[in-house]
Short mmCIF file of C-alpha atoms in Angstrom, two decimals:
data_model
loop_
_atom_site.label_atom_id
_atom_site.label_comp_id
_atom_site.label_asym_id
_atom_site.label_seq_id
_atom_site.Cartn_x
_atom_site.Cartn_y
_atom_site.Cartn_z
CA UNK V 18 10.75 -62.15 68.10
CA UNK V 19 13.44 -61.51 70.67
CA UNK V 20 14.88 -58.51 71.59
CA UNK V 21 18.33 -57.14 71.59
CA UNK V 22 18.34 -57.79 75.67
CA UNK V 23 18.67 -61.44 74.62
CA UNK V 24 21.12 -61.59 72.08
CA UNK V 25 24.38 -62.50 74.26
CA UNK V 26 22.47 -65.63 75.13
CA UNK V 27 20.54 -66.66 71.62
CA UNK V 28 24.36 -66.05 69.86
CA UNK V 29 25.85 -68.66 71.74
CA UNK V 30 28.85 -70.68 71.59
CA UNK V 31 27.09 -73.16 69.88
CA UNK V 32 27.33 -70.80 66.89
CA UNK V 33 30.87 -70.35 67.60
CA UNK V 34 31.36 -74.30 67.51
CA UNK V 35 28.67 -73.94 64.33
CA UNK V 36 30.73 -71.46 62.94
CA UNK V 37 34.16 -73.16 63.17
CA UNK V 38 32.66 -76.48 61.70
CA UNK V 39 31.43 -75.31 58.55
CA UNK V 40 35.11 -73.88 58.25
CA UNK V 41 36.65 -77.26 58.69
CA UNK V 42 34.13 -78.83 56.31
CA UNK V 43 34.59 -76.27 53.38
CA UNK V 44 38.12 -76.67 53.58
CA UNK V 45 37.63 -80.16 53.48
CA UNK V 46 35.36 -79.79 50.62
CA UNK V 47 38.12 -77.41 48.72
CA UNK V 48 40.87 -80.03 48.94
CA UNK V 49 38.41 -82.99 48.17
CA UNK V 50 37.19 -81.40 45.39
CA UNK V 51 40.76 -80.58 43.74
CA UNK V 52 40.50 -84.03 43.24
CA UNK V 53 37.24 -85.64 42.61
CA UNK V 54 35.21 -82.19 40.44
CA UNK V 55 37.35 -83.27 36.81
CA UNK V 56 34.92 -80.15 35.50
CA UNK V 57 37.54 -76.91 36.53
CA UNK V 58 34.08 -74.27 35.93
CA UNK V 59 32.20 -75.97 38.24
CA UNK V 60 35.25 -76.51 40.90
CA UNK V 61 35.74 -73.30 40.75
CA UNK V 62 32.28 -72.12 41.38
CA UNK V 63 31.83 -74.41 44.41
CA UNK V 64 35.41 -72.87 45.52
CA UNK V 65 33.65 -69.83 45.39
CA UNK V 66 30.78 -70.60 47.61
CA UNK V 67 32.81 -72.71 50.08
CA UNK V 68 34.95 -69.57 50.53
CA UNK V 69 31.88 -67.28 50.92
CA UNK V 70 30.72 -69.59 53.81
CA UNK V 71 34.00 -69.50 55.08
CA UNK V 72 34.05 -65.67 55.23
CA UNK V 73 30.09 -65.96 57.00
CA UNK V 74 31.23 -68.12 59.35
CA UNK V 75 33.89 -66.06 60.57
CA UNK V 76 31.33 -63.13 60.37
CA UNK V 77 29.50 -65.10 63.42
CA UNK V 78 32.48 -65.05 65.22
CA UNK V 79 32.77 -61.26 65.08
CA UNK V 80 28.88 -60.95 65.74
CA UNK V 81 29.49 -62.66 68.06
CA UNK V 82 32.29 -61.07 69.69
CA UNK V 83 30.34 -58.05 69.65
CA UNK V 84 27.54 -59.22 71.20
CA UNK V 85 29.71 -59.63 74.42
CA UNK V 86 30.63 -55.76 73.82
CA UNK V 87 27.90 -54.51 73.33
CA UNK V 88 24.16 -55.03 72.79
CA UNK V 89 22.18 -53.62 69.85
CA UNK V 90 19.26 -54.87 67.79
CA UNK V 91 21.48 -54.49 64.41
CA UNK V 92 23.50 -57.43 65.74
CA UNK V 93 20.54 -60.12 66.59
CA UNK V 94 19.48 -59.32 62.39
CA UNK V 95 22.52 -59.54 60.89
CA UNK V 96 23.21 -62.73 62.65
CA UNK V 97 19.72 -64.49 61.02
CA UNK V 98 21.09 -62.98 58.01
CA UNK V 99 24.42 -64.34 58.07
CA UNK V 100 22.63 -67.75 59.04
CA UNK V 101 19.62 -67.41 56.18
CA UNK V 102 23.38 -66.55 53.37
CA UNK V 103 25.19 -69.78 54.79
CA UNK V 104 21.87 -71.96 54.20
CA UNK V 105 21.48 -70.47 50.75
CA UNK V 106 24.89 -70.90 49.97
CA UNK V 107 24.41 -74.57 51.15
CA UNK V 108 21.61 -75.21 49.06
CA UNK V 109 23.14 -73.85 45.98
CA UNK V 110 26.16 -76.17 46.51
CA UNK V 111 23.97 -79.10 47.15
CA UNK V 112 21.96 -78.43 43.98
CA UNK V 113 25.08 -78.03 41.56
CA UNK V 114 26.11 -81.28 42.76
CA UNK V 115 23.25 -82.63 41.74
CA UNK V 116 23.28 -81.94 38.92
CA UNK V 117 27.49 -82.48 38.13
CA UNK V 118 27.38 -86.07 39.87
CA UNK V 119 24.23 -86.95 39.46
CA UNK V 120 23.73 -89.17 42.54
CA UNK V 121 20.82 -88.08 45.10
CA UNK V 122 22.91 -90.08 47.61
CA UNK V 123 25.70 -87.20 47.67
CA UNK V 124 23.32 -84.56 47.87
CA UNK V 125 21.09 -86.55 50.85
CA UNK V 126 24.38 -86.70 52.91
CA UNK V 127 25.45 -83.42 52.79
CA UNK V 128 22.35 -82.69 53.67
CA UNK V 129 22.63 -84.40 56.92
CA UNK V 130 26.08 -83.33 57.65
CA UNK V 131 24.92 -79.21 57.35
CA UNK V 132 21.37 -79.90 58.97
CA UNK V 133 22.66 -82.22 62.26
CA UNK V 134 25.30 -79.48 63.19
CA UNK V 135 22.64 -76.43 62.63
CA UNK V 136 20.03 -78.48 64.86
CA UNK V 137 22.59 -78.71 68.04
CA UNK V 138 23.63 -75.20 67.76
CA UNK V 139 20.49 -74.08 67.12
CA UNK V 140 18.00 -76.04 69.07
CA UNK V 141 17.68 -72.61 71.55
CA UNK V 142 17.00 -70.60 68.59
CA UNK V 143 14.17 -71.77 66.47
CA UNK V 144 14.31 -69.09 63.74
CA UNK V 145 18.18 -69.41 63.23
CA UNK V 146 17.37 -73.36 62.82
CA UNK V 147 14.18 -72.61 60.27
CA UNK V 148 16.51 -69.62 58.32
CA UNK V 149 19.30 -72.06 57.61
CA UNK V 150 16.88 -75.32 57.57
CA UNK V 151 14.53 -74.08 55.13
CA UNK V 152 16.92 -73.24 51.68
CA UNK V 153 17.92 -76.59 51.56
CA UNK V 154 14.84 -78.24 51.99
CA UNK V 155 13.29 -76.51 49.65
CA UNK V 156 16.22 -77.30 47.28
CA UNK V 157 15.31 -80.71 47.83
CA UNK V 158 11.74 -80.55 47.20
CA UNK V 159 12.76 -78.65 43.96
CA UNK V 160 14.85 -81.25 42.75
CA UNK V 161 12.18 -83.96 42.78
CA UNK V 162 10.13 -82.03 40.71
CA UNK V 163 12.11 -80.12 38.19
CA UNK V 164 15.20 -83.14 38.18
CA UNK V 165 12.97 -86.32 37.80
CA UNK V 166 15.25 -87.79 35.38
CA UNK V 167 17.59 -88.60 38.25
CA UNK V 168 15.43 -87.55 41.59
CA UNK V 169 12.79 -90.02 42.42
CA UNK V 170 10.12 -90.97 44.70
CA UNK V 171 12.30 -93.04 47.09
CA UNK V 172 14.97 -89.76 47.50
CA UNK V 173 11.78 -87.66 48.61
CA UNK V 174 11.54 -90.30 51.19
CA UNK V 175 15.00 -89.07 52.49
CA UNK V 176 14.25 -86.38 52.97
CA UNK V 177 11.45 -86.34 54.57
CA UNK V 178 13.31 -88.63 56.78
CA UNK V 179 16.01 -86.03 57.20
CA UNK V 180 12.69 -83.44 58.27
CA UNK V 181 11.72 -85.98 60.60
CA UNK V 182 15.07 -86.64 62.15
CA UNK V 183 16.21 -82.73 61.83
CA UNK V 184 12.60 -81.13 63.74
CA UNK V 185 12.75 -84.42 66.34
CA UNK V 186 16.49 -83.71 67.22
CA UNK V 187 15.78 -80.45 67.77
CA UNK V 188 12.48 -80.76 70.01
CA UNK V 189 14.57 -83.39 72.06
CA UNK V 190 17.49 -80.65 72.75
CA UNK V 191 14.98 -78.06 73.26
CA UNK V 192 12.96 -80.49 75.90
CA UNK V 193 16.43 -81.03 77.52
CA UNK V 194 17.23 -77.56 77.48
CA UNK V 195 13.80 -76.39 78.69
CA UNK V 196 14.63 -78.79 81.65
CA UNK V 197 18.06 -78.13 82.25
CA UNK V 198 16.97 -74.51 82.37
CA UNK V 199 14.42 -75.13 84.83
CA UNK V 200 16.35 -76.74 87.50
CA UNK V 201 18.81 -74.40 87.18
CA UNK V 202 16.66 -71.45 87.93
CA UNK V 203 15.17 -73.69 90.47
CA UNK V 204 18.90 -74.26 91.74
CA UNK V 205 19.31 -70.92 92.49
CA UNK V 206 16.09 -69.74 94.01
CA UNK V 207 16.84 -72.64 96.53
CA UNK V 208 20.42 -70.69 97.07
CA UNK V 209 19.03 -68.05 97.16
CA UNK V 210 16.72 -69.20 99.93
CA UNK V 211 19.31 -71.36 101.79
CA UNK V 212 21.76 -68.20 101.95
CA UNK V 213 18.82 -66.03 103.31
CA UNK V 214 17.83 -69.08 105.35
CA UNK V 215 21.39 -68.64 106.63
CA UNK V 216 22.27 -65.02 106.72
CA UNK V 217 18.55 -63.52 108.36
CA UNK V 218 16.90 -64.34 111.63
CA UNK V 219 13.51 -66.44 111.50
CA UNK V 220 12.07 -64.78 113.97
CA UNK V 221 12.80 -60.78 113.48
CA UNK V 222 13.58 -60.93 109.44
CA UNK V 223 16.86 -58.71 110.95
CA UNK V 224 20.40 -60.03 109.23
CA UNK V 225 21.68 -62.41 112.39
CA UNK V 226 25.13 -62.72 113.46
CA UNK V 227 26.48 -64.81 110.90
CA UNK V 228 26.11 -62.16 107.83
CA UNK V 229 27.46 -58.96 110.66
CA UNK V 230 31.36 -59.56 109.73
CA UNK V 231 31.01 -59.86 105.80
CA UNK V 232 28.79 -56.63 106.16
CA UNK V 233 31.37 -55.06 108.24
CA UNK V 234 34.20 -56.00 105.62
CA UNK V 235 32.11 -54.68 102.46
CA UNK V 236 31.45 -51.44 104.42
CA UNK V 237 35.14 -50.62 105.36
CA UNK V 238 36.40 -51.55 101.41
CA UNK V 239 34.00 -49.15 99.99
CA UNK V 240 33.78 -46.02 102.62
CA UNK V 241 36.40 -43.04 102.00
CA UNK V 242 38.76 -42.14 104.36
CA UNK V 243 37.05 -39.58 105.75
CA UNK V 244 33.65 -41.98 106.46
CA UNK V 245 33.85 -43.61 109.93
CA UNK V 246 32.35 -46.80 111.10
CA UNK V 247 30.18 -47.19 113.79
CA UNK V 248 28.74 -50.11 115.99
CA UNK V 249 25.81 -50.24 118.09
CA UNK V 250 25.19 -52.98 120.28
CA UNK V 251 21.64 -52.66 121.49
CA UNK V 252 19.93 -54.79 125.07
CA UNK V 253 16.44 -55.02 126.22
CA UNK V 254 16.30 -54.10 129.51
CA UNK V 255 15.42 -56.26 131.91
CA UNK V 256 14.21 -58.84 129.29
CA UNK V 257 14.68 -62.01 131.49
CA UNK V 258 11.65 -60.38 133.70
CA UNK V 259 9.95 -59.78 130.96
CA UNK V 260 10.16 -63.67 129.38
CA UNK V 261 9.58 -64.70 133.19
CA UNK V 262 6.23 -62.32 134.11
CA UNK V 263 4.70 -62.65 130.34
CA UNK V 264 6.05 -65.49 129.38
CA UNK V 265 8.19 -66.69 126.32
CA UNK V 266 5.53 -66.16 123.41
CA UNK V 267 5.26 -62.56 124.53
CA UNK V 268 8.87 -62.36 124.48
CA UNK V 269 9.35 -63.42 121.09
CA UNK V 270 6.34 -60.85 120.10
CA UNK V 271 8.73 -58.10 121.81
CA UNK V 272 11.62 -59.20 120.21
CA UNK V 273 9.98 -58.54 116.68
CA UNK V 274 8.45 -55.19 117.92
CA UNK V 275 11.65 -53.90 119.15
CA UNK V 276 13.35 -55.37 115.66
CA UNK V 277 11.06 -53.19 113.67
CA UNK V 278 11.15 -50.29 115.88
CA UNK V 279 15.19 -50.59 115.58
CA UNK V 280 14.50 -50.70 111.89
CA UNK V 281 12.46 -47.68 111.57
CA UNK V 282 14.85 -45.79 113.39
CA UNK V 283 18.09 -45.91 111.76
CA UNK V 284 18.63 -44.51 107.92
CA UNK V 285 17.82 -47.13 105.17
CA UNK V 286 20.61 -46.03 103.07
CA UNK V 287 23.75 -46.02 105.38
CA UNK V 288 22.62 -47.97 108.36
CA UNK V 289 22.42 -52.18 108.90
CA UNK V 290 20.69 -53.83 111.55
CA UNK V 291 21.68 -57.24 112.75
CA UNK V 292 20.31 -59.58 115.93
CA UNK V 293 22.88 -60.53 117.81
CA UNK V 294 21.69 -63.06 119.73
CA UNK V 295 19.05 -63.06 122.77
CA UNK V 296 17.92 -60.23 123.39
CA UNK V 297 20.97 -58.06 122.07
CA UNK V 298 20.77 -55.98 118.70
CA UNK V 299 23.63 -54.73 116.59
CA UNK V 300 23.56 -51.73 114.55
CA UNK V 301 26.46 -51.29 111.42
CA UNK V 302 26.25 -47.33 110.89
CA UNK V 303 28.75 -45.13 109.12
CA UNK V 304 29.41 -41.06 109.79
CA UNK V 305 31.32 -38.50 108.96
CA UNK V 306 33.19 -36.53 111.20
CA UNK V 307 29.58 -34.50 111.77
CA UNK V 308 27.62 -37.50 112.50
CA UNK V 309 26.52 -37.91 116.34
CA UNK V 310 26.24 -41.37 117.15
CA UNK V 311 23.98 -40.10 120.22
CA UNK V 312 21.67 -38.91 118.00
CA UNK V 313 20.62 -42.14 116.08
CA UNK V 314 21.03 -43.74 119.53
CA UNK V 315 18.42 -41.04 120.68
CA UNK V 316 16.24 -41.41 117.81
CA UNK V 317 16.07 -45.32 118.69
CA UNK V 318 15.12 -44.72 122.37
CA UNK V 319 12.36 -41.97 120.90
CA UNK V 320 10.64 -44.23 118.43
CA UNK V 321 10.65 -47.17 121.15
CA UNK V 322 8.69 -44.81 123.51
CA UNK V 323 6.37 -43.87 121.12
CA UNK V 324 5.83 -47.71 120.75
CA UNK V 325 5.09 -47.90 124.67
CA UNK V 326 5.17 -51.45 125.17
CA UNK V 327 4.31 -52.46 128.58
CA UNK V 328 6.93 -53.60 130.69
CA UNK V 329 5.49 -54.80 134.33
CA UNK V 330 8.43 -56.29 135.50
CA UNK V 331 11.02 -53.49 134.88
CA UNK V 332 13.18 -51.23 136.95
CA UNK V 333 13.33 -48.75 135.10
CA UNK V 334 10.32 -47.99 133.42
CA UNK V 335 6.74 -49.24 132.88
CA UNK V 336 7.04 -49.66 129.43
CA UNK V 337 10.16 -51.95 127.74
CA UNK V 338 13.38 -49.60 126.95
CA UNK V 339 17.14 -50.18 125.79
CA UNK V 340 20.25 -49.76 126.98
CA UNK V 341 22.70 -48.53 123.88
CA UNK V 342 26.46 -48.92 123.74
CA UNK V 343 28.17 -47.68 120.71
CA UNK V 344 31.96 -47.31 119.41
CA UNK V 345 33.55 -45.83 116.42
CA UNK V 346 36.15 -47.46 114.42
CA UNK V 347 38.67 -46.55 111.71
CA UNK V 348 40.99 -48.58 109.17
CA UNK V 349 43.13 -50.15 111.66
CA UNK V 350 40.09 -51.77 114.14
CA UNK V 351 39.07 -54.97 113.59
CA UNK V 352 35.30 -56.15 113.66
CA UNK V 353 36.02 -57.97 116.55
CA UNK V 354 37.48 -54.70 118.77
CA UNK V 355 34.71 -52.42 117.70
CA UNK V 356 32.08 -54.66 118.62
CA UNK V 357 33.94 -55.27 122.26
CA UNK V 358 34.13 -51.69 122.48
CA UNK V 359 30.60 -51.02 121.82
CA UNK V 360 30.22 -53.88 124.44
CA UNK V 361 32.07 -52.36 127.05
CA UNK V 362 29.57 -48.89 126.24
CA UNK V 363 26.45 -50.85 126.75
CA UNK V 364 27.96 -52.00 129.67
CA UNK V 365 28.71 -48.62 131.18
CA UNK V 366 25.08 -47.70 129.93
CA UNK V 367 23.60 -50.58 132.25
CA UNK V 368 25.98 -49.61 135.75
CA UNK V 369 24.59 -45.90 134.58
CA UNK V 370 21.03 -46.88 135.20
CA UNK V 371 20.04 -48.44 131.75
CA UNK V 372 17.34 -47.00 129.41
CA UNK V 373 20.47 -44.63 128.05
CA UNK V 374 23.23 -44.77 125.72
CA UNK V 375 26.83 -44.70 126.24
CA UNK V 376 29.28 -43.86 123.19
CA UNK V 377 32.96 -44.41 122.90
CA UNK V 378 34.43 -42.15 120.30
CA UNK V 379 38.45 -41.88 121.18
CA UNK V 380 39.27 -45.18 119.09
CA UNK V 381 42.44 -43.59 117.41
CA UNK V 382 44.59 -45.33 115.34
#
């Protein structure tokens, strides 16, 4: 049996449109009868039990309704308990016109009219369906055996033909359902993939350039006021050597080494890491006024050491380094003058003598 997790999706609008239905019909049924039922008792009764449905079907609604408030296992029960009353109540009705008309026919097509409506709403919940379903069956059965005088052999037939036409309705809608659900969970894995595809780099697994602006733009809405942003834009030294001497296959091995070293360096919860393009990284970091932006950039240059990746056709530096150039921003900077100002750093970091960092801080509002 399902759980309560599942309940906003098994109490579906199908109910609602279930629900609503059986309102209209009973109604229908009320007035109809006013004029067909000559026997008052027995109007009355059925009155009675159209009403009761009535006041079930509206108790769907309100399950229902608080289904979308709230989940709790008391809710998924009394809904197959509302649904088990209303195919009771059906079954009752059906049988006392059975006996007051005394024509199978009547009973056969209300029959179908109560058990097509229950197999569309229900076809994505199987015990609903059966709860409702199985009353008036049984009612039928009943009445071939215990009402022979008017119930015979060929009215069996129906409704066995109604079985037949009630459980292969409802393995159709299930099949389409089954299907529908499949490609759409197939839809979005692909989505999910494409946007992925889109927003990360093949070749380092870093976010790329594409995804850095919508980052920037989620960081600044949630940050307080007194949380500062901070961009890093990050160059391989002498990289063009390096693709030259070791050639481009090494290069792309570098790029992914210095990606992960990147990675390892700056904090998981506050930091993003982006590639820019090239050889160039991009770091999304956020501070306080204690935070020192050297540090981090410090902590990258460590962990890159540490690394000591051979670099034979440096400058600098037999082993491959960075040059850093980092800016911070507040409200008022765009993403496109922070990154130009962490641009103009890095380049101050390379006329400096690469292999350091260089960190503008006096972007006031």
């Amino acid at each position: 049996m399902k759980t309560s997790n599942t309940i906003n999706t098994d109490i579906s609008k199908g109910s609602i449109w279930f629900s609503l239905l059986n309102v209209i019909f009973c109604v229908w049924l009320i007035i109809r009868g006013s004029y067909d039922l000559t026997d008052n008792y027995v109007y009355q009764r059925l009155t009675v039990l159209y009403i009761t449905i009535i006041t079930l079907s509206f108790s769907i609604l309100a399950i229902f309704y608080l289904a979308h408030k709230k989940e709790h296992p008391a809710l998924f029960y009394s809904f197959h308990t509302v649904i088990f009353l209303m195919g009771l109540l059906w079954a009752v009705i059906i049988y006392i016109l059975l006996n007051y008309f005394n024509d199978t026919i009547i009973s056969l097509n209300l029959s179908i009219i109560t058990l097509l409506p229950a197999t569309i709403a229900f076809y994505t919940m199987p015990i609903a369906l059966i709860l409702f379903s199985a009353p008036i069956f049984f009612i039928l059965i009943f009445s071939e055996f215990f009402l022979r005088d008017f119930f015979t052999g060929l009215q069996l037939t129906g409704g066995v033909i109604i079985l037949f036409v009630v459980t292969t309705a409802y393995y159709i809608l299930a099949e389409w359902y089954e299907r529908a659900t499949k490609s759409e969970r197939e839809n979005q894995t692909l989505i999910k993939t494409l946007k992925k595809t889109s927003d990360y780099d093949s070749l380092t697994g870093l976010k790329n350039r594409r995804s850095m602006h919508s980052c920037f733009e989620s960081i600044k809405n949630r940050i307080p006021a007194d949380i500062f942003i901070y961009a890093f834009v990050i160059d391989i030294d002498f990289f063009k050597q390096y693709n030259d001497t070791l050639g481009h296959i090494a290069g792309d091995k570098c790029l992914v080494k210095v990606a992960s070293c990147i990675k390892n360096a700056v904090r998981k919860d506050t930091d993003n890491v982006f590639r820019f393009g090239g050889e160039e990284f991009v770091i999304l970091a956020t501070g306080n006024a204690d935070f020192d932006p050297y540090e981090l950039a410090g902590r990258i240059q460590s962990t890159l050491k540490l690394m000591a990746l051979p670099h034979p056709s440096s400058a600098v530096s037999d082993y491959v380094t960075v040059s850093i150039g980092g800016a911070k921003g507040h409200d008022q900077l765009s993403f496109d003058t922070l990154i130009q100002q962490a641009d103009i750093a890095l380049y101050q970091a390379k006329e400096g003598g690469r292999n350091r960092a260089e960190i503008i801080t006096s972007n006031k509002p």
